[in-house]
Amino acid sequence: MDVNHDLEKASQEERPQSEEGPAIEVEGLNLYYGANQALKDISLKIPHRQVTAFIGPSGCGKSTFLRCFNRMNDLLDIVRMDGIIRLDGMNVFDEACDVIELRRRVGMVFQKSNPFPMSIYENVVYGLRIAGVRDKAILDEAVERSLKGAALWTEVKERLKDSALGLSGGQMQRLCIARAIAVNPDVILMDEPCSALDPIATAKVEELILELKNQYTVVIVTHNMQQAGRVADLTAFMYLGELIEYDRTEVIFTRPSQRHTEDYVTGRFG
Amino acid sequence: MEQHYHREIKDIYRKVGKLGGLVEIGVGKALRCLKDGDPQLGDEVRDGDRNIDLLEVDIEEDCLKVLALYQPVARDLRAIVTLLKVTTILERMGDLAENIVNKASLVPTSYLSESRMDIPRMGELALKMVHTSLTSLLKGDGQLAREVLSLEKEMDELHKYHHKVVAEDIEGQNIRFSRAELGLLSISRYLERIGDQSVHVAEDVIYLDEAKIIRHNKEI
């Protein structure tokens, strides 16, 4: 199986010239929490404007892996890493890499929605204000564009000055997605974005993910295999810190090549 | 770790095994009915077909339940899809066994050995193909299923030869046994169809075991 070849072929057919090559390329990534190795020699390529899902049992390293893409693991002193992660060809571990800019380009949405205790409007423009944008017209435009992009505009356009904490769980999660896309990222990372949502809110976020991939590269960690099946173009199965199998989602869920993957997706694990 | 729905899939396998057994018995009895001219066997085949029809519906409902409630994937998904398809095929085989006994009344028992048609050999082949395809299904053994594919050619050639026999008899105006001859030709066709249906079961078993769809490309 040469999935990387397939990915390159598929994405070359659709993407503009500026998006030649993978969005994210990982080579020989190892990560240690103190003496424990959490990620073992991982290599893979994530194509532009596709949804890639990481699945695997708890503790397999999928969230840790996701957090490497925008160097969120730097915040933990005990973490040590080696290997390469290239974002559009740039090694994110290079000294020259500006971590603030990296985190603008690689946005993140977490398991539990985390709106700031301020208005809906201020939540969306938070990243832009930090970046020094003051022009109200630009901020207004960004709020409308981002909330429309997060499929939330029609629900909140009449109450942008209301507290974000008054929204429902599903609306809060979509607000966090709006906040992530307001700063115009290239990649959106999602760590179990629907695990705290009811089925209707989950369906809305899943529809949104499918919309988002027209403009962004989306990488999602999920425990819900049906969700991976519904939204992801590619799925990576991880186990005990290793990347066991990475292929098109329909292959992973109909004819996986590895016994471990088969056992996991069919629920025979453990 | 076995989950609840894995036990449900095992139960469906058991029912399909039972359905396959009824079909195999039905085909065997239909051939004996033809050979011995025993109308009692014909009635038993017809009764058996009614049980086959009921079991087919029961299995289909079980498969739909597993699909709707558990959304199986990978080998489990291939198993349910295969069992659903095979169940329909087995029901058709039951109908073909009934067709054989319906035509058997046209054929005097002595004519079976007098005719130039080799129906007994076709019967042997059909029973072997049914038995092997069912065994391969219950074992999930694609390699064994491929043995069924290798028997198809002889079955097809026999059926073509039987057409030729009838054509020659009509051309030679040998009409003494025309009703029996036409009855045997129909039975030849039903046996050839049973062989085809066994091949379809075998192809589905290969899909189950090897995740390859070989239906239109047996070279895979």
Tab-separated table of C-alpha atoms in Angstrom:
chain	number	residue	atom	x	y	z
A	1	MET	CA	0.000	0.000	0.000
A	2	ASP	CA	1.408	3.361	-1.000
A	3	VAL	CA	-1.032	5.701	0.611
A	4	ASN	CA	1.273	8.685	0.320
A	5	HIS	CA	1.378	8.209	-3.437
A	6	ASP	CA	-2.432	8.076	-3.537
A	7	LEU	CA	-2.702	11.174	-1.391
A	8	GLU	CA	-0.333	13.133	-3.566
A	9	LYS	CA	-2.150	12.072	-6.704
A	10	ALA	CA	-5.576	12.910	-5.290
A	11	SER	CA	-4.623	16.260	-3.873
A	12	GLN	CA	-2.647	17.327	-6.953
A	13	GLU	CA	-5.812	17.001	-9.007
A	14	GLU	CA	-7.713	19.510	-6.895
A	15	ARG	CA	-5.434	21.939	-5.159
A	16	PRO	CA	-3.828	25.114	-6.497
A	17	GLN	CA	-0.128	25.147	-7.400
A	18	SER	CA	0.803	26.791	-4.091
A	19	GLU	CA	-0.386	23.670	-2.254
A	20	GLU	CA	1.973	21.203	-3.921
A	21	GLY	CA	3.142	18.579	-1.445
A	22	PRO	CA	1.511	17.624	1.835
A	23	ALA	CA	0.114	20.194	4.285
A	24	ILE	CA	1.878	18.401	7.127
A	25	GLU	CA	4.740	15.935	6.792
A	26	VAL	CA	5.989	13.996	9.801
A	27	GLU	CA	9.288	12.116	9.739
A	28	GLY	CA	10.595	9.834	12.471
A	29	LEU	CA	8.789	11.605	15.304
A	30	ASN	CA	9.543	10.366	18.819
A	31	LEU	CA	8.123	11.948	21.964
A	32	TYR	CA	8.948	11.164	25.595
A	33	TYR	CA	7.167	12.126	28.805
A	34	GLY	CA	10.184	11.850	31.064
A	35	ALA	CA	11.322	8.235	30.698
A	36	ASN	CA	8.132	7.075	28.970
A	37	GLN	CA	8.083	7.074	25.214
A	38	ALA	CA	4.605	8.200	24.086
A	39	LEU	CA	5.208	8.406	20.316
A	40	LYS	CA	7.450	5.959	18.480
A	41	ASP	CA	9.073	6.773	15.156
A	42	ILE	CA	5.958	8.156	13.485
A	43	SER	CA	6.048	9.193	9.849
A	44	LEU	CA	3.066	10.261	7.736
A	45	LYS	CA	1.874	12.891	5.292
A	46	ILE	CA	-1.364	14.827	5.724
A	47	PRO	CA	-2.755	16.276	2.490
A	48	HIS	CA	-4.176	19.768	2.039
A	49	ARG	CA	-7.903	20.397	2.370
A	50	GLN	CA	-8.820	16.933	3.495
A	51	VAL	CA	-10.022	15.631	6.848
A	52	THR	CA	-7.615	13.242	8.525
A	53	ALA	CA	-8.769	11.334	11.617
A	54	PHE	CA	-6.620	9.751	14.318
A	55	ILE	CA	-8.256	6.801	16.057
A	56	GLY	CA	-7.023	4.391	18.698
A	57	PRO	CA	-7.632	3.332	22.294
A	58	SER	CA	-7.147	5.767	25.184
A	59	GLY	CA	-3.506	6.434	25.874
A	60	CYS	CA	-2.312	5.434	22.400
A	61	GLY	CA	-0.804	8.893	21.824
A	62	LYS	CA	-3.235	10.382	19.326
A	63	SER	CA	-3.900	13.615	21.275
A	64	THR	CA	-0.203	13.920	22.090
A	65	PHE	CA	0.547	13.553	18.391
A	66	LEU	CA	-2.072	16.173	17.465
A	67	ARG	CA	-0.597	18.636	19.928
A	68	CYS	CA	2.812	18.326	18.268
A	69	PHE	CA	1.543	20.068	15.130
A	70	ASN	CA	1.299	23.465	16.825
A	71	ARG	CA	3.859	22.685	19.543
A	72	MET	CA	1.333	22.649	22.356
A	73	ASN	CA	3.524	20.034	24.053
A	74	ASP	CA	6.232	22.716	24.488
A	75	LEU	CA	4.195	23.904	27.461
A	76	LEU	CA	5.102	20.736	29.385
A	77	ASP	CA	8.605	20.689	30.846
A	78	ILE	CA	8.912	16.914	30.957
A	79	VAL	CA	8.296	16.484	27.232
A	80	ARG	CA	11.228	15.717	24.922
A	81	MET	CA	10.894	15.226	21.191
A	82	ASP	CA	12.961	14.358	18.155
A	83	GLY	CA	12.077	14.010	14.510
A	84	ILE	CA	10.668	16.453	12.000
A	85	ILE	CA	7.221	17.964	11.441
A	86	ARG	CA	6.988	20.121	8.332
A	87	LEU	CA	4.110	22.527	7.829
A	88	ASP	CA	4.100	23.378	4.119
A	89	GLY	CA	7.768	22.418	4.059
A	90	MET	CA	8.817	24.407	7.169
A	91	ASN	CA	10.104	22.399	10.142
A	92	VAL	CA	7.987	23.524	13.104
A	93	PHE	CA	10.837	22.605	15.493
A	94	ASP	CA	13.295	24.981	13.775
A	95	GLU	CA	14.626	27.718	15.979
A	96	ALA	CA	13.538	30.170	13.286
A	97	CYS	CA	9.920	29.031	13.618
A	98	ASP	CA	7.767	31.690	15.321
A	99	VAL	CA	5.522	29.690	17.687
A	100	ILE	CA	2.904	32.461	17.879
A	101	GLU	CA	2.651	32.520	14.087
A	102	LEU	CA	2.641	28.700	14.036
A	103	ARG	CA	-0.348	28.650	16.382
A	104	ARG	CA	-2.132	31.194	14.201
A	105	ARG	CA	-1.588	28.946	11.184
A	106	VAL	CA	-2.532	25.798	13.116
A	107	GLY	CA	-5.698	26.473	15.117
A	108	MET	CA	-7.087	24.118	17.714
A	109	VAL	CA	-10.514	23.116	18.993
A	110	PHE	CA	-10.679	21.110	22.198
A	111	GLN	CA	-12.889	18.362	23.612
A	112	LYS	CA	-14.609	20.728	26.017
A	113	SER	CA	-15.640	23.997	24.448
A	114	ASN	CA	-13.754	26.835	26.110
A	115	PRO	CA	-15.321	30.180	25.202
A	116	PHE	CA	-13.843	33.127	27.070
A	117	PRO	CA	-16.130	34.866	29.598
A	118	MET	CA	-16.891	37.722	27.233
A	119	SER	CA	-19.316	38.479	24.425
A	120	ILE	CA	-19.763	36.299	21.341
A	121	TYR	CA	-18.248	39.109	19.260
A	122	GLU	CA	-15.191	39.496	21.491
A	123	ASN	CA	-14.605	35.747	21.529
A	124	VAL	CA	-14.390	35.673	17.723
A	125	VAL	CA	-12.097	38.696	17.398
A	126	TYR	CA	-9.855	37.737	20.326
A	127	GLY	CA	-7.023	36.424	18.150
A	128	LEU	CA	-7.217	39.391	15.812
A	129	ARG	CA	-7.053	41.881	18.692
A	130	ILE	CA	-3.991	40.044	20.090
A	131	ALA	CA	-2.451	40.415	16.630
A	132	GLY	CA	-3.060	44.153	16.852
A	133	VAL	CA	-6.057	44.568	14.551
A	134	ARG	CA	-8.054	47.634	15.631
A	135	ASP	CA	-10.087	48.542	12.559
A	136	LYS	CA	-13.760	47.966	13.433
A	137	ALA	CA	-14.776	47.318	9.838
A	138	ILE	CA	-12.146	44.548	9.583
A	139	LEU	CA	-13.237	43.076	12.917
A	140	ASP	CA	-16.922	43.209	11.941
A	141	GLU	CA	-16.165	41.528	8.647
A	142	ALA	CA	-14.122	38.824	10.416
A	143	VAL	CA	-16.945	38.144	12.898
A	144	GLU	CA	-19.536	37.695	10.164
A	145	ARG	CA	-17.205	35.610	7.965
A	146	SER	CA	-16.080	33.389	10.842
A	147	LEU	CA	-19.534	32.853	12.318
A	148	LYS	CA	-20.903	32.068	8.867
A	149	GLY	CA	-17.942	29.729	8.331
A	150	ALA	CA	-18.804	28.003	11.607
A	151	ALA	CA	-22.505	27.767	10.666
A	152	LEU	CA	-23.453	29.899	13.673
A	153	TRP	CA	-24.207	33.319	12.139
A	154	THR	CA	-27.964	32.971	11.713
A	155	GLU	CA	-28.337	31.745	15.294
A	156	VAL	CA	-26.380	34.548	16.980
A	157	LYS	CA	-26.295	37.560	14.635
A	158	GLU	CA	-28.940	39.391	16.712
A	159	ARG	CA	-27.065	38.890	19.992
A	160	LEU	CA	-23.385	39.332	19.246
A	161	LYS	CA	-22.914	41.417	22.382
A	162	ASP	CA	-24.422	38.725	24.631
A	163	SER	CA	-22.157	36.582	26.773
A	164	ALA	CA	-20.811	33.509	24.985
A	165	LEU	CA	-21.448	31.555	28.171
A	166	GLY	CA	-25.217	31.710	27.463
A	167	LEU	CA	-24.903	29.581	24.330
A	168	SER	CA	-25.759	25.876	24.207
A	169	GLY	CA	-22.936	23.312	24.274
A	170	GLY	CA	-23.077	22.785	20.520
A	171	GLN	CA	-23.161	26.531	19.839
A	172	MET	CA	-20.175	27.071	22.163
A	173	GLN	CA	-18.177	24.456	20.259
A	174	ARG	CA	-19.038	26.100	16.932
A	175	LEU	CA	-18.073	29.464	18.462
A	176	CYS	CA	-14.668	27.987	19.308
A	177	ILE	CA	-14.386	26.857	15.692
A	178	ALA	CA	-15.326	30.392	14.574
A	179	ARG	CA	-12.628	31.780	16.885
A	180	ALA	CA	-10.121	29.372	15.364
A	181	ILE	CA	-10.932	30.333	11.768
A	182	ALA	CA	-11.100	34.093	12.453
A	183	VAL	CA	-7.310	34.335	12.282
A	184	ASN	CA	-7.315	32.620	8.896
A	185	PRO	CA	-5.379	29.446	9.737
A	186	ASP	CA	-4.156	26.798	7.275
A	187	VAL	CA	-4.837	23.840	9.545
A	188	ILE	CA	-7.513	23.198	12.181
A	189	LEU	CA	-6.792	20.567	14.822
A	190	MET	CA	-9.782	19.104	16.645
A	191	ASP	CA	-9.356	16.979	19.751
A	192	GLU	CA	-12.603	15.000	20.216
A	193	PRO	CA	-14.695	18.067	19.323
A	194	CYS	CA	-18.067	16.303	19.689
A	195	SER	CA	-17.514	14.106	22.720
A	196	ALA	CA	-19.536	16.430	24.977
A	197	LEU	CA	-22.305	17.130	22.452
A	198	ASP	CA	-25.715	15.562	21.863
A	199	PRO	CA	-26.415	13.830	18.503
A	200	ILE	CA	-28.006	16.918	16.902
A	201	ALA	CA	-25.161	19.234	17.902
A	202	THR	CA	-22.708	16.515	16.807
A	203	ALA	CA	-24.365	16.314	13.381
A	204	LYS	CA	-24.060	20.097	12.991
A	205	VAL	CA	-20.360	20.067	13.882
A	206	GLU	CA	-19.757	17.127	11.519
A	207	GLU	CA	-21.501	18.988	8.682
A	208	LEU	CA	-19.334	21.965	9.540
A	209	ILE	CA	-16.152	19.870	9.374
A	210	LEU	CA	-17.115	18.762	5.859
A	211	GLU	CA	-17.626	22.430	4.895
A	212	LEU	CA	-14.373	23.517	6.527
A	213	LYS	CA	-12.277	21.145	4.462
A	214	ASN	CA	-13.040	23.200	1.364
A	215	GLN	CA	-10.793	25.891	2.840
A	216	TYR	CA	-8.724	24.277	5.562
A	217	THR	CA	-6.782	21.132	6.323
A	218	VAL	CA	-8.564	19.440	9.217
A	219	VAL	CA	-7.025	16.904	11.594
A	220	ILE	CA	-9.371	15.338	14.118
A	221	VAL	CA	-8.894	12.991	17.056
A	222	THR	CA	-11.989	10.954	17.760
A	223	HIS	CA	-13.059	7.992	19.846
A	224	ASN	CA	-16.194	7.700	17.766
A	225	MET	CA	-15.329	5.450	14.846
A	226	GLN	CA	-18.603	6.138	13.078
A	227	GLN	CA	-17.653	9.801	13.228
A	228	ALA	CA	-14.277	9.079	11.614
A	229	GLY	CA	-16.152	7.108	8.963
A	230	ARG	CA	-18.547	9.992	8.335
A	231	VAL	CA	-16.141	12.922	8.170
A	232	ALA	CA	-12.612	11.729	7.452
A	233	ASP	CA	-11.019	11.205	4.040
A	234	LEU	CA	-8.063	9.484	5.691
A	235	THR	CA	-7.782	7.623	8.952
A	236	ALA	CA	-4.715	6.761	10.996
A	237	PHE	CA	-4.922	4.017	13.623
A	238	MET	CA	-2.503	4.384	16.536
A	239	TYR	CA	-1.680	1.907	19.267
A	240	LEU	CA	0.813	2.197	22.147
A	241	GLY	CA	2.436	5.233	20.574
A	242	GLU	CA	2.890	3.633	17.150
A	243	LEU	CA	1.185	4.424	13.884
A	244	ILE	CA	-0.187	1.015	12.963
A	245	GLU	CA	-2.054	1.826	9.766
A	246	TYR	CA	-2.824	4.925	7.724
A	247	ASP	CA	-5.052	4.747	4.694
A	248	ARG	CA	-8.188	6.031	3.060
A	249	THR	CA	-11.034	5.846	5.571
A	250	GLU	CA	-13.127	3.410	3.533
A	251	VAL	CA	-10.170	1.023	3.420
A	252	ILE	CA	-9.652	1.220	7.193
A	253	PHE	CA	-13.329	0.418	7.785
A	254	THR	CA	-13.865	-2.250	5.108
A	255	ARG	CA	-10.547	-4.007	4.542
A	256	PRO	CA	-7.802	-2.873	6.916
A	257	SER	CA	-4.471	-4.517	6.193
A	258	GLN	CA	-3.328	-4.860	9.820
A	259	ARG	CA	-4.815	-7.323	12.286
A	260	HIS	CA	-4.553	-4.769	15.125
A	261	THR	CA	-6.628	-2.274	13.126
A	262	GLU	CA	-9.234	-4.913	12.290
A	263	ASP	CA	-9.522	-5.922	15.946
A	264	TYR	CA	-9.879	-2.308	17.072
A	265	VAL	CA	-12.478	-1.159	14.546
A	266	THR	CA	-14.561	-4.299	15.057
A	267	GLY	CA	-14.464	-3.914	18.835
A	268	ARG	CA	-12.448	-7.091	19.497
A	269	PHE	CA	-9.682	-5.217	21.240
A	270	GLY	CA	-8.603	-5.936	24.798
B	1	MET	CA	-12.982	-9.353	23.757
B	2	GLU	CA	-16.272	-10.567	22.283
B	3	GLN	CA	-19.090	-8.056	22.197
B	4	HIS	CA	-22.818	-8.648	22.193
B	5	TYR	CA	-23.173	-8.126	18.459
B	6	HIS	CA	-20.436	-10.652	17.731
B	7	ARG	CA	-22.679	-13.243	19.372
B	8	GLU	CA	-25.563	-12.032	17.187
B	9	ILE	CA	-23.389	-12.500	14.085
B	10	LYS	CA	-22.529	-16.030	15.277
B	11	ASP	CA	-26.251	-16.749	15.654
B	12	ILE	CA	-26.850	-15.569	12.088
B	13	TYR	CA	-24.053	-17.887	10.912
B	14	ARG	CA	-25.813	-20.762	12.703
B	15	LYS	CA	-29.100	-19.949	10.964
B	16	VAL	CA	-27.410	-19.669	7.571
B	17	GLY	CA	-25.756	-23.045	8.248
B	18	LYS	CA	-29.203	-24.485	8.915
B	19	LEU	CA	-30.604	-22.838	5.765
B	20	GLY	CA	-27.707	-24.234	3.735
B	21	GLY	CA	-28.374	-27.690	5.179
B	22	LEU	CA	-32.053	-27.500	4.120
B	23	VAL	CA	-31.022	-26.443	0.606
B	24	GLU	CA	-28.442	-29.214	0.329
B	25	ILE	CA	-31.026	-31.792	1.494
B	26	GLY	CA	-33.577	-30.319	-0.943
B	27	VAL	CA	-31.247	-30.627	-3.946
B	28	GLY	CA	-30.289	-34.170	-2.895
B	29	LYS	CA	-33.927	-35.228	-2.522
B	30	ALA	CA	-34.833	-33.620	-5.878
B	31	LEU	CA	-32.128	-35.709	-7.585
B	32	ARG	CA	-33.320	-38.894	-5.825
B	33	CYS	CA	-36.910	-38.063	-6.781
B	34	LEU	CA	-35.755	-37.883	-10.409
B	35	LYS	CA	-33.784	-41.115	-10.138
B	36	ASP	CA	-36.365	-43.173	-8.195
B	37	GLY	CA	-39.584	-41.493	-9.395
B	38	ASP	CA	-40.776	-41.262	-5.798
B	39	PRO	CA	-43.519	-38.576	-5.537
B	40	GLN	CA	-43.188	-38.580	-1.723
B	41	LEU	CA	-39.696	-37.087	-2.141
B	42	GLY	CA	-41.172	-34.395	-4.399
B	43	ASP	CA	-43.608	-33.403	-1.633
B	44	GLU	CA	-40.778	-33.293	0.885
B	45	VAL	CA	-38.801	-30.932	-1.369
B	46	ARG	CA	-41.844	-28.619	-1.687
B	47	ASP	CA	-42.399	-28.650	2.096
B	48	GLY	CA	-38.697	-28.006	2.636
B	49	ASP	CA	-38.840	-24.995	0.301
B	50	ARG	CA	-41.521	-23.393	2.455
B	51	ASN	CA	-39.214	-23.717	5.488
B	52	ILE	CA	-36.373	-22.261	3.432
B	53	ASP	CA	-38.512	-19.224	2.548
B	54	LEU	CA	-39.413	-18.593	6.198
B	55	LEU	CA	-35.816	-18.939	7.359
B	56	GLU	CA	-34.607	-16.599	4.593
B	57	VAL	CA	-36.863	-13.810	5.871
B	58	ASP	CA	-35.828	-14.478	9.479
B	59	ILE	CA	-32.116	-14.224	8.600
B	60	GLU	CA	-32.653	-11.082	6.536
B	61	GLU	CA	-34.338	-9.405	9.505
B	62	ASP	CA	-31.447	-10.428	11.787
B	63	CYS	CA	-28.886	-8.997	9.339
B	64	LEU	CA	-30.776	-5.707	9.012
B	65	LYS	CA	-30.973	-5.471	12.800
B	66	VAL	CA	-27.202	-5.856	13.187
B	67	LEU	CA	-26.587	-3.284	10.429
B	68	ALA	CA	-28.993	-0.784	11.971
B	69	LEU	CA	-28.034	-1.209	15.612
B	70	TYR	CA	-24.302	-1.895	15.545
B	71	GLN	CA	-22.955	-0.414	12.290
B	72	PRO	CA	-20.392	-3.203	11.842
B	73	VAL	CA	-17.169	-2.479	9.970
B	74	ALA	CA	-14.276	-4.380	8.384
B	75	ARG	CA	-14.660	-8.195	8.594
B	76	ASP	CA	-17.946	-7.905	10.524
B	77	LEU	CA	-19.400	-5.680	7.812
B	78	ARG	CA	-18.204	-8.045	5.094
B	79	ALA	CA	-19.703	-10.972	7.039
B	80	ILE	CA	-23.153	-9.367	7.343
B	81	VAL	CA	-23.200	-8.265	3.700
B	82	THR	CA	-22.105	-11.761	2.635
B	83	LEU	CA	-24.688	-13.510	4.824
B	84	LEU	CA	-27.437	-11.234	3.510
B	85	LYS	CA	-26.528	-11.964	-0.117
B	86	VAL	CA	-25.927	-15.673	0.396
B	87	THR	CA	-29.286	-16.091	2.094
B	88	THR	CA	-31.049	-14.790	-1.010
B	89	ILE	CA	-28.950	-17.089	-3.207
B	90	LEU	CA	-29.776	-20.121	-1.050
B	91	GLU	CA	-33.483	-19.354	-1.272
B	92	ARG	CA	-33.166	-19.354	-5.081
B	93	MET	CA	-31.404	-22.722	-4.914
B	94	GLY	CA	-34.350	-24.052	-2.919
B	95	ASP	CA	-36.683	-22.858	-5.699
B	96	LEU	CA	-34.511	-24.627	-8.289
B	97	ALA	CA	-34.718	-27.901	-6.321
B	98	GLU	CA	-38.511	-27.519	-6.372
B	99	ASN	CA	-38.375	-26.858	-10.138
B	100	ILE	CA	-36.467	-30.130	-10.577
B	101	VAL	CA	-39.121	-32.217	-8.806
B	102	ASN	CA	-41.863	-30.474	-10.808
B	103	LYS	CA	-40.178	-31.565	-14.067
B	104	ALA	CA	-39.240	-35.017	-12.759
B	105	SER	CA	-42.771	-36.294	-13.411
B	106	LEU	CA	-42.143	-35.833	-17.156
B	107	VAL	CA	-39.168	-38.201	-17.072
B	108	PRO	CA	-39.699	-41.978	-16.715
B	109	THR	CA	-37.048	-43.379	-14.367
B	110	SER	CA	-35.756	-45.742	-17.046
B	111	TYR	CA	-35.188	-42.829	-19.414
B	112	LEU	CA	-32.510	-41.324	-17.183
B	113	SER	CA	-30.093	-44.104	-18.146
B	114	GLU	CA	-31.295	-44.357	-21.754
B	115	SER	CA	-30.801	-40.665	-22.539
B	116	ARG	CA	-27.521	-39.435	-23.930
B	117	MET	CA	-27.706	-36.590	-21.371
B	118	ASP	CA	-25.448	-37.088	-18.355
B	119	ILE	CA	-27.812	-35.714	-15.705
B	120	PRO	CA	-26.373	-37.946	-12.928
B	121	ARG	CA	-22.941	-36.354	-13.433
B	122	MET	CA	-24.494	-32.876	-13.356
B	123	GLY	CA	-26.286	-33.867	-10.130
B	124	GLU	CA	-22.996	-34.986	-8.563
B	125	LEU	CA	-21.338	-31.737	-9.594
B	126	ALA	CA	-24.244	-29.628	-8.302
B	127	LEU	CA	-24.208	-31.358	-4.908
B	128	LYS	CA	-20.434	-30.989	-4.657
B	129	MET	CA	-20.607	-27.293	-5.571
B	130	VAL	CA	-23.401	-26.610	-3.068
B	131	HIS	CA	-21.623	-28.505	-0.294
B	132	THR	CA	-18.204	-26.941	-0.925
B	133	SER	CA	-19.545	-23.397	-1.203
B	134	LEU	CA	-21.482	-23.780	2.062
B	135	THR	CA	-18.503	-25.290	3.867
B	136	SER	CA	-16.288	-22.456	2.646
B	137	LEU	CA	-18.883	-19.946	3.893
B	138	LEU	CA	-19.107	-21.443	7.371
B	139	LYS	CA	-15.308	-21.649	7.616
B	140	GLY	CA	-14.817	-18.224	6.002
B	141	ASP	CA	-12.302	-19.946	3.740
B	142	GLY	CA	-11.657	-18.154	0.443
B	143	GLN	CA	-9.206	-20.826	-0.706
B	144	LEU	CA	-11.859	-23.542	-0.407
B	145	ALA	CA	-14.365	-21.260	-2.166
B	146	ARG	CA	-12.017	-21.090	-5.160
B	147	GLU	CA	-12.450	-24.876	-5.602
B	148	VAL	CA	-16.108	-24.207	-6.458
B	149	LEU	CA	-15.090	-21.865	-9.264
B	150	SER	CA	-12.990	-24.639	-10.833
B	151	LEU	CA	-16.065	-26.913	-11.169
B	152	GLU	CA	-18.154	-24.409	-13.102
B	153	LYS	CA	-16.613	-25.164	-16.506
B	154	GLU	CA	-17.556	-28.856	-16.543
B	155	MET	CA	-21.103	-27.974	-15.484
B	156	ASP	CA	-21.462	-25.407	-18.282
B	157	GLU	CA	-20.046	-27.793	-20.887
B	158	LEU	CA	-22.442	-30.562	-19.866
B	159	HIS	CA	-25.391	-28.193	-20.201
B	160	LYS	CA	-24.239	-27.049	-23.637
B	161	TYR	CA	-23.845	-30.702	-24.669
B	162	HIS	CA	-27.406	-31.421	-23.529
B	163	HIS	CA	-28.683	-28.621	-25.766
B	164	LYS	CA	-26.819	-30.230	-28.626
B	165	VAL	CA	-28.385	-33.636	-27.838
B	166	VAL	CA	-31.906	-32.205	-27.997
B	167	ALA	CA	-31.143	-30.235	-31.171
B	168	GLU	CA	-29.816	-33.402	-32.841
B	169	ASP	CA	-32.883	-35.408	-31.780
B	170	ILE	CA	-35.207	-32.729	-33.159
B	171	GLU	CA	-33.230	-32.569	-36.424
B	172	GLY	CA	-33.283	-36.395	-36.643
B	173	GLN	CA	-37.053	-36.330	-35.854
B	174	ASN	CA	-36.484	-38.667	-32.906
B	175	ILE	CA	-39.600	-37.519	-31.082
B	176	ARG	CA	-40.413	-40.716	-29.193
B	177	PHE	CA	-39.196	-39.329	-25.892
B	178	SER	CA	-39.551	-35.646	-26.631
B	179	ARG	CA	-41.448	-34.782	-23.431
B	180	ALA	CA	-38.925	-36.653	-21.298
B	181	GLU	CA	-36.074	-35.133	-23.292
B	182	LEU	CA	-37.402	-31.598	-22.828
B	183	GLY	CA	-38.002	-32.342	-19.141
B	184	LEU	CA	-34.391	-33.421	-18.783
B	185	LEU	CA	-33.176	-30.367	-20.645
B	186	SER	CA	-35.060	-28.168	-18.165
B	187	ILE	CA	-33.537	-30.146	-15.276
B	188	SER	CA	-30.123	-29.730	-16.881
B	189	ARG	CA	-30.769	-25.982	-16.904
B	190	TYR	CA	-31.835	-25.992	-13.219
B	191	LEU	CA	-28.725	-27.931	-12.209
B	192	GLU	CA	-26.552	-25.580	-14.195
B	193	ARG	CA	-28.236	-22.662	-12.378
B	194	ILE	CA	-27.602	-24.353	-9.009
B	195	GLY	CA	-23.948	-24.533	-10.038
B	196	ASP	CA	-24.004	-20.820	-10.941
B	197	GLN	CA	-25.586	-19.924	-7.601
B	198	SER	CA	-22.910	-21.954	-5.787
B	199	VAL	CA	-20.297	-19.942	-7.678
B	200	HIS	CA	-21.990	-16.738	-6.480
B	201	VAL	CA	-21.813	-17.999	-2.893
B	202	ALA	CA	-18.129	-18.816	-3.396
B	203	GLU	CA	-17.445	-15.337	-4.814
B	204	ASP	CA	-19.090	-13.782	-1.759
B	205	VAL	CA	-16.983	-15.981	0.539
B	206	ILE	CA	-13.846	-14.759	-1.238
B	207	TYR	CA	-15.025	-11.200	-0.607
B	208	LEU	CA	-15.613	-12.069	3.054
B	209	ASP	CA	-12.212	-13.681	3.496
B	210	GLU	CA	-9.984	-11.669	1.176
B	211	ALA	CA	-11.919	-8.365	0.816
B	212	LYS	CA	-11.710	-8.724	-2.979
B	213	ILE	CA	-14.668	-8.429	-5.317
B	214	ILE	CA	-13.871	-10.999	-8.028
B	215	ARG	CA	-17.360	-11.259	-9.561
B	216	HIS	CA	-16.362	-9.831	-12.931
B	217	ASN	CA	-12.675	-10.662	-12.794
B	218	LYS	CA	-11.890	-14.150	-11.575
B	219	GLU	CA	-8.174	-13.657	-12.268
B	220	ILE	CA	-7.851	-11.626	-9.038
